[in-house]
Short mmCIF file of C-alpha atoms in Angstrom, two decimals:
data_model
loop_
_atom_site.label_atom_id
_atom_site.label_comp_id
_atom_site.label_asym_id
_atom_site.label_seq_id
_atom_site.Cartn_x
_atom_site.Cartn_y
_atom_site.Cartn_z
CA UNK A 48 80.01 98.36 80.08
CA UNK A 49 82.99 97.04 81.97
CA UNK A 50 83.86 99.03 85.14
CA UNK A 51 87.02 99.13 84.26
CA UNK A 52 88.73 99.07 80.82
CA UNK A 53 91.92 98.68 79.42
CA UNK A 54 93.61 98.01 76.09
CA UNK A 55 95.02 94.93 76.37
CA UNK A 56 97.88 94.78 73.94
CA UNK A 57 100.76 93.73 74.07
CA UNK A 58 102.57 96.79 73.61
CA UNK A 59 105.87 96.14 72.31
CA UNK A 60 108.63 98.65 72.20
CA UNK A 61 112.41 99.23 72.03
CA UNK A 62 114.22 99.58 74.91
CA UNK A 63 114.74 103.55 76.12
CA UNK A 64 110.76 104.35 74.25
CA UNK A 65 108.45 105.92 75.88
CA UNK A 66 105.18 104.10 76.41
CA UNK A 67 101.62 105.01 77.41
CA UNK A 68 98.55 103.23 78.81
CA UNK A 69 95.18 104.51 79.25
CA UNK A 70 91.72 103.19 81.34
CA UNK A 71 88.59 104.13 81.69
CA UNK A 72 86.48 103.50 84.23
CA UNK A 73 82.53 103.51 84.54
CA UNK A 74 81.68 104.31 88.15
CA UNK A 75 81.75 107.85 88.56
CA UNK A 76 81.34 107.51 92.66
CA UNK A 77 85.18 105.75 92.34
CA UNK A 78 87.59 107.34 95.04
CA UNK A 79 90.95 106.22 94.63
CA UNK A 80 93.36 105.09 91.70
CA UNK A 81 96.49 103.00 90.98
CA UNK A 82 98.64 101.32 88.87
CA UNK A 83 99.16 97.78 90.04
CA UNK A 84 102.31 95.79 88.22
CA UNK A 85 101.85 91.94 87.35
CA UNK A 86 104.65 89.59 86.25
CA UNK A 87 103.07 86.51 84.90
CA UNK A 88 102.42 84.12 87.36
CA UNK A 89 102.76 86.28 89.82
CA UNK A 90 100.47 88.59 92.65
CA UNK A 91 99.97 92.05 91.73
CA UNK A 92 102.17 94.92 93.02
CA UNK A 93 101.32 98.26 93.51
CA UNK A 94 103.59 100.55 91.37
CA UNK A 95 101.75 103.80 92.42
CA UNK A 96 98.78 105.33 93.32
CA UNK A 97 96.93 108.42 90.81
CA UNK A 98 96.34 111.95 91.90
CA UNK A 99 93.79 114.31 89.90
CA UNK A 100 96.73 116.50 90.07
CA UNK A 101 98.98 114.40 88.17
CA UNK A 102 101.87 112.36 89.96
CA UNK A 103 105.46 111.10 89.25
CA UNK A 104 107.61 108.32 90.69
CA UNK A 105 110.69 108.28 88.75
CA UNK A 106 110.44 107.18 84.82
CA UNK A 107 106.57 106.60 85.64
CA UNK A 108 103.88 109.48 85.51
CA UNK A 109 100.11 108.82 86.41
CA UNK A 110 97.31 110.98 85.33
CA UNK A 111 93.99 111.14 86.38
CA UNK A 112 90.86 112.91 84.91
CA UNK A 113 88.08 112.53 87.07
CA UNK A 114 85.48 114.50 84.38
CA UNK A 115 86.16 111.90 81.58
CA UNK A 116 86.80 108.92 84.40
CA UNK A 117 90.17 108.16 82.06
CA UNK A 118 93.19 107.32 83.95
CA UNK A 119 96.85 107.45 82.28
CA UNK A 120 100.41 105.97 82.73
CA UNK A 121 103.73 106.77 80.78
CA UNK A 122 106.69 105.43 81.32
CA UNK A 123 109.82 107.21 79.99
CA UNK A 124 112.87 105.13 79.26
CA UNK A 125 111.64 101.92 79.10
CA UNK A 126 114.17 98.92 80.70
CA UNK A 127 113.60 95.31 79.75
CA UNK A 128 112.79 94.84 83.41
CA UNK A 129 109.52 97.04 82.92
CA UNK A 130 108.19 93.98 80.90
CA UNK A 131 104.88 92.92 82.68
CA UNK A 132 101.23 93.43 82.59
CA UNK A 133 100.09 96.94 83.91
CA UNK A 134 96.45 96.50 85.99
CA UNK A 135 94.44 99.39 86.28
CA UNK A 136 92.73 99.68 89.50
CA UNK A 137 89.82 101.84 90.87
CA UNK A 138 88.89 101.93 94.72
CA UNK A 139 84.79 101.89 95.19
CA UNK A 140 83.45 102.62 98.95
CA UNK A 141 81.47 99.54 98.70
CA UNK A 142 79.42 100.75 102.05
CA UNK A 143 79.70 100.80 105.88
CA UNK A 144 83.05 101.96 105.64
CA UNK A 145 84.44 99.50 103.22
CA UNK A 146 86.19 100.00 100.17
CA UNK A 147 86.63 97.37 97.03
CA UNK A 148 89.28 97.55 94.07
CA UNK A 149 88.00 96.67 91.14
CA UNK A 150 91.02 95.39 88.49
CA UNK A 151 90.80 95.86 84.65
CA UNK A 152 92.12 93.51 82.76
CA UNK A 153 95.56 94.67 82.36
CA UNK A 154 98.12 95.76 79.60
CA UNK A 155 100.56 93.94 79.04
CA UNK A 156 104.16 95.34 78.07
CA UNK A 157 107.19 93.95 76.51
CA UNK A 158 110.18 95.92 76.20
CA UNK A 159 112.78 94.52 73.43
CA UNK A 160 116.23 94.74 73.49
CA UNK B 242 105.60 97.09 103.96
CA UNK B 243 102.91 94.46 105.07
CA UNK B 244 103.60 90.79 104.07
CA UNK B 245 101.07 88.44 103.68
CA UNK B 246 102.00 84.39 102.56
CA UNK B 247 99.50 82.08 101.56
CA UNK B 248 100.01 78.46 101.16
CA UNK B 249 100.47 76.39 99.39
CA UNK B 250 101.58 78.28 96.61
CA UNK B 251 100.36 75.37 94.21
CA UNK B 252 98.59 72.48 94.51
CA UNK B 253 97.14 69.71 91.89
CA UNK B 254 94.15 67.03 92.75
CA UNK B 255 91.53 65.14 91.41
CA UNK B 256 88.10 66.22 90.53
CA UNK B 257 85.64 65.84 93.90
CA UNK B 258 88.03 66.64 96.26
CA UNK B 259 88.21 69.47 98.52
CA UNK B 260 91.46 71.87 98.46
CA UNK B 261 92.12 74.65 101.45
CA UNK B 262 93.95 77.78 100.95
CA UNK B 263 95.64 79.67 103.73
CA UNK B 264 96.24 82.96 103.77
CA UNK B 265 97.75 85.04 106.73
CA UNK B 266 99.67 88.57 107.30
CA UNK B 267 103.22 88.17 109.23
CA UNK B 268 103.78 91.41 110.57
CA UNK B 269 100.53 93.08 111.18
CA UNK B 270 96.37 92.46 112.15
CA UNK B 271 94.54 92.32 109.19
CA UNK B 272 90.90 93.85 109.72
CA UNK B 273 89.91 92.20 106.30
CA UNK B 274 91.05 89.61 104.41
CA UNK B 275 89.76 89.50 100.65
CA UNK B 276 89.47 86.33 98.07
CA UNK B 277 90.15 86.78 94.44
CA UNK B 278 90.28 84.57 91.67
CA UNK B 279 92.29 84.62 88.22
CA UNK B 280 91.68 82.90 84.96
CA UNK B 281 94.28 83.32 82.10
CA UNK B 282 94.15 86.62 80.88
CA UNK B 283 91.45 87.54 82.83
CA UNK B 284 91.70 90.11 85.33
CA UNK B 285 91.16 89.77 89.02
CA UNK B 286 88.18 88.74 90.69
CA UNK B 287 86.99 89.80 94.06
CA UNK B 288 85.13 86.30 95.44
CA UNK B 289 84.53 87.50 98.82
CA UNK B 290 85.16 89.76 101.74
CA UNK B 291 85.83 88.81 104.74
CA UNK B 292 85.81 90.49 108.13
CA UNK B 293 87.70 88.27 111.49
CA UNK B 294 85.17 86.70 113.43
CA UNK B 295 82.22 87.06 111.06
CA UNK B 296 80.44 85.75 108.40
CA UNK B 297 82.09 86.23 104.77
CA UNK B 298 80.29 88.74 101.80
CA UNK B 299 80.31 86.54 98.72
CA UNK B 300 80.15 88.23 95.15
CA UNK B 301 77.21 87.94 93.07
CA UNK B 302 77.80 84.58 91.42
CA UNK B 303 80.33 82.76 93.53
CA UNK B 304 78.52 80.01 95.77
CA UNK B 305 79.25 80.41 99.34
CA UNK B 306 78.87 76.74 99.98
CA UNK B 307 81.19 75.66 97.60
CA UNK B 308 83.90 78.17 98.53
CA UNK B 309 84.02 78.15 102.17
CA UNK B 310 86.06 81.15 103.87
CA UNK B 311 86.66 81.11 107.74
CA UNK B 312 89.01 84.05 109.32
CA UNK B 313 88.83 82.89 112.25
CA UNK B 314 91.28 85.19 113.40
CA UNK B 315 93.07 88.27 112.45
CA UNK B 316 96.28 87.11 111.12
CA UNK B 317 94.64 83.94 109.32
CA UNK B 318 91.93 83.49 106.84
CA UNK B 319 90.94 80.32 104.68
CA UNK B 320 89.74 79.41 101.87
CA UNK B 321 88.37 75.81 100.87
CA UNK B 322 87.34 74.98 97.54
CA UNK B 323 84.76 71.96 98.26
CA UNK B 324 84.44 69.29 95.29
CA UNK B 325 86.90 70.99 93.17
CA UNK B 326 85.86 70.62 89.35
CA UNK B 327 88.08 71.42 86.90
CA UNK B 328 86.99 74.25 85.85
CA UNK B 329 87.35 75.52 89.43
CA UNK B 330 91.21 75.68 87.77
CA UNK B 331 92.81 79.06 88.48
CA UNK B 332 94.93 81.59 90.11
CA UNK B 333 93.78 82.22 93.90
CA UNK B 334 95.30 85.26 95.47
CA UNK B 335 94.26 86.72 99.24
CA UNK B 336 94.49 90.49 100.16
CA UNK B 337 94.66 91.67 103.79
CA UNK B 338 94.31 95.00 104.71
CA UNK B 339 94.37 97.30 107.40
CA UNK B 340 92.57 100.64 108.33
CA UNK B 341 95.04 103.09 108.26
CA UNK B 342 93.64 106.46 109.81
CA UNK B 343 95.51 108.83 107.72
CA UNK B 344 94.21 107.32 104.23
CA UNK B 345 90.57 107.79 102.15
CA UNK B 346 90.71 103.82 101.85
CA UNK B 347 91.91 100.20 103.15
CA UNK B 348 95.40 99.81 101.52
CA UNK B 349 95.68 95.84 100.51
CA UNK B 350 98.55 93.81 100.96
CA UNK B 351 98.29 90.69 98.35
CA UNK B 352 99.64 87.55 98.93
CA UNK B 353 101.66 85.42 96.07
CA UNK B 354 98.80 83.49 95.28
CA UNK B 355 98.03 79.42 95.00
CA UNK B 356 97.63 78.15 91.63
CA UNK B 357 94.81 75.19 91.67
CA UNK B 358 95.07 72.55 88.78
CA UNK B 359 91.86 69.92 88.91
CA UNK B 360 92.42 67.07 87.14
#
């Protein structure tokens, strides 16, 4: 099983929809969470981190469900400029203090005019 | 925030020959510098970990001697890919990260990444 797991798409949608990606990820000992946003060709940037308590920056709202280790994203209004690839990223203490992100393979997201 | 550059930002040679990667944070001391590596459509993949002045912690499956990381100091780290092959083709991005007391974990800074074509 993949540690972490996306669906890769493409998801394509009008502008002003609302859009929603889900992950899963496999290793229950996993500490932190985020959203990472890649435009092609480019690094990955971190859109926002995920709180069990639920979090919102904005048009973008982050879930997190640690009992079913399934981690959400919506985005309300969608702008063209949201078009990218969405990364879902866990944060593993890899030992001796040190942490590791593991990346899923990302959604990606085109928003038409 | 944090900037980290890495050059060159892309680079094309012929199979054999060796290609180094730099990767360094501007405005701050980077306690650890990580290596990843990105084929098409693939996600990220961590290559190795390394800590300033010691040796690097490879990833199950990439060869250490072929993909030679010094961080030598705590604002630089490199990466050399010896006798590039082409399928040693891909997206190579550096992290650097810092502790930051107040946090459960390491936040990483990534740099914009060096895309290697091997002829």
């Amino acid at each position: 099983r993949k540690e972490v797991e996306q669906d890769p798409g493409p998801f394509n949608v009008p502008e002003g929809a609302t859009v929603a990606f889900n992950c899963t990820y496999s290793n229950s000992a996993s500490q932190s969470f985020f959203w990472y946003r890649q435009d092609c060709r480019k690094e990955p940037k971190l859109l926002m981190s995920v709180y069990s308590s639920g979090n919102e920056d904005g048009r973008f709202t982050a879930q997190l469900n640690r009992a079913s280790q399934y981690i959400s994203l919506l985005i309300r209004d969608s702008k063209l400029s949201d078009s990218a690839t969405y990364l879902c990223v866990v944060n593993t203490n890899s030992g001796a203090g040190s942490y590791q992100l593991t990346f899923g393979k990302g959604t990606k997201l085109s928003v038409i005019p | 925030g944090a900037v980290v550059s890495q050059h060159p930002s892309w680079v094309i040679c012929k199979s054999g020959t060796s290609v180094k990667i730099e990767c360094r944070s501007l405005d701050f001391q980077a306690t650890t510098m990580f290596w990843y590596r990105q084929f098409p459509k693939q996600s990220l993949m961590l290559m190795a970990t390394s800590n300033e002045g010691s040796k690097a912690t490879y990833e199950q499956g990439v060869e250490k001697d072929k993909f030679l990381i010094n961080h030598a100091s705590l604002t630089l780290s490199t990466l050399t890919v010896t006798s590039a092959h082409p399928e040693d083709s891909s997206f190579y991005i550096c992290s650097a990260s810092t502790f930051s007391g107040m946090r459960s974990y390491n936040e990483q800074f990534f740099g914009p990444g060096t895309r290697l074509t091997v002829l």
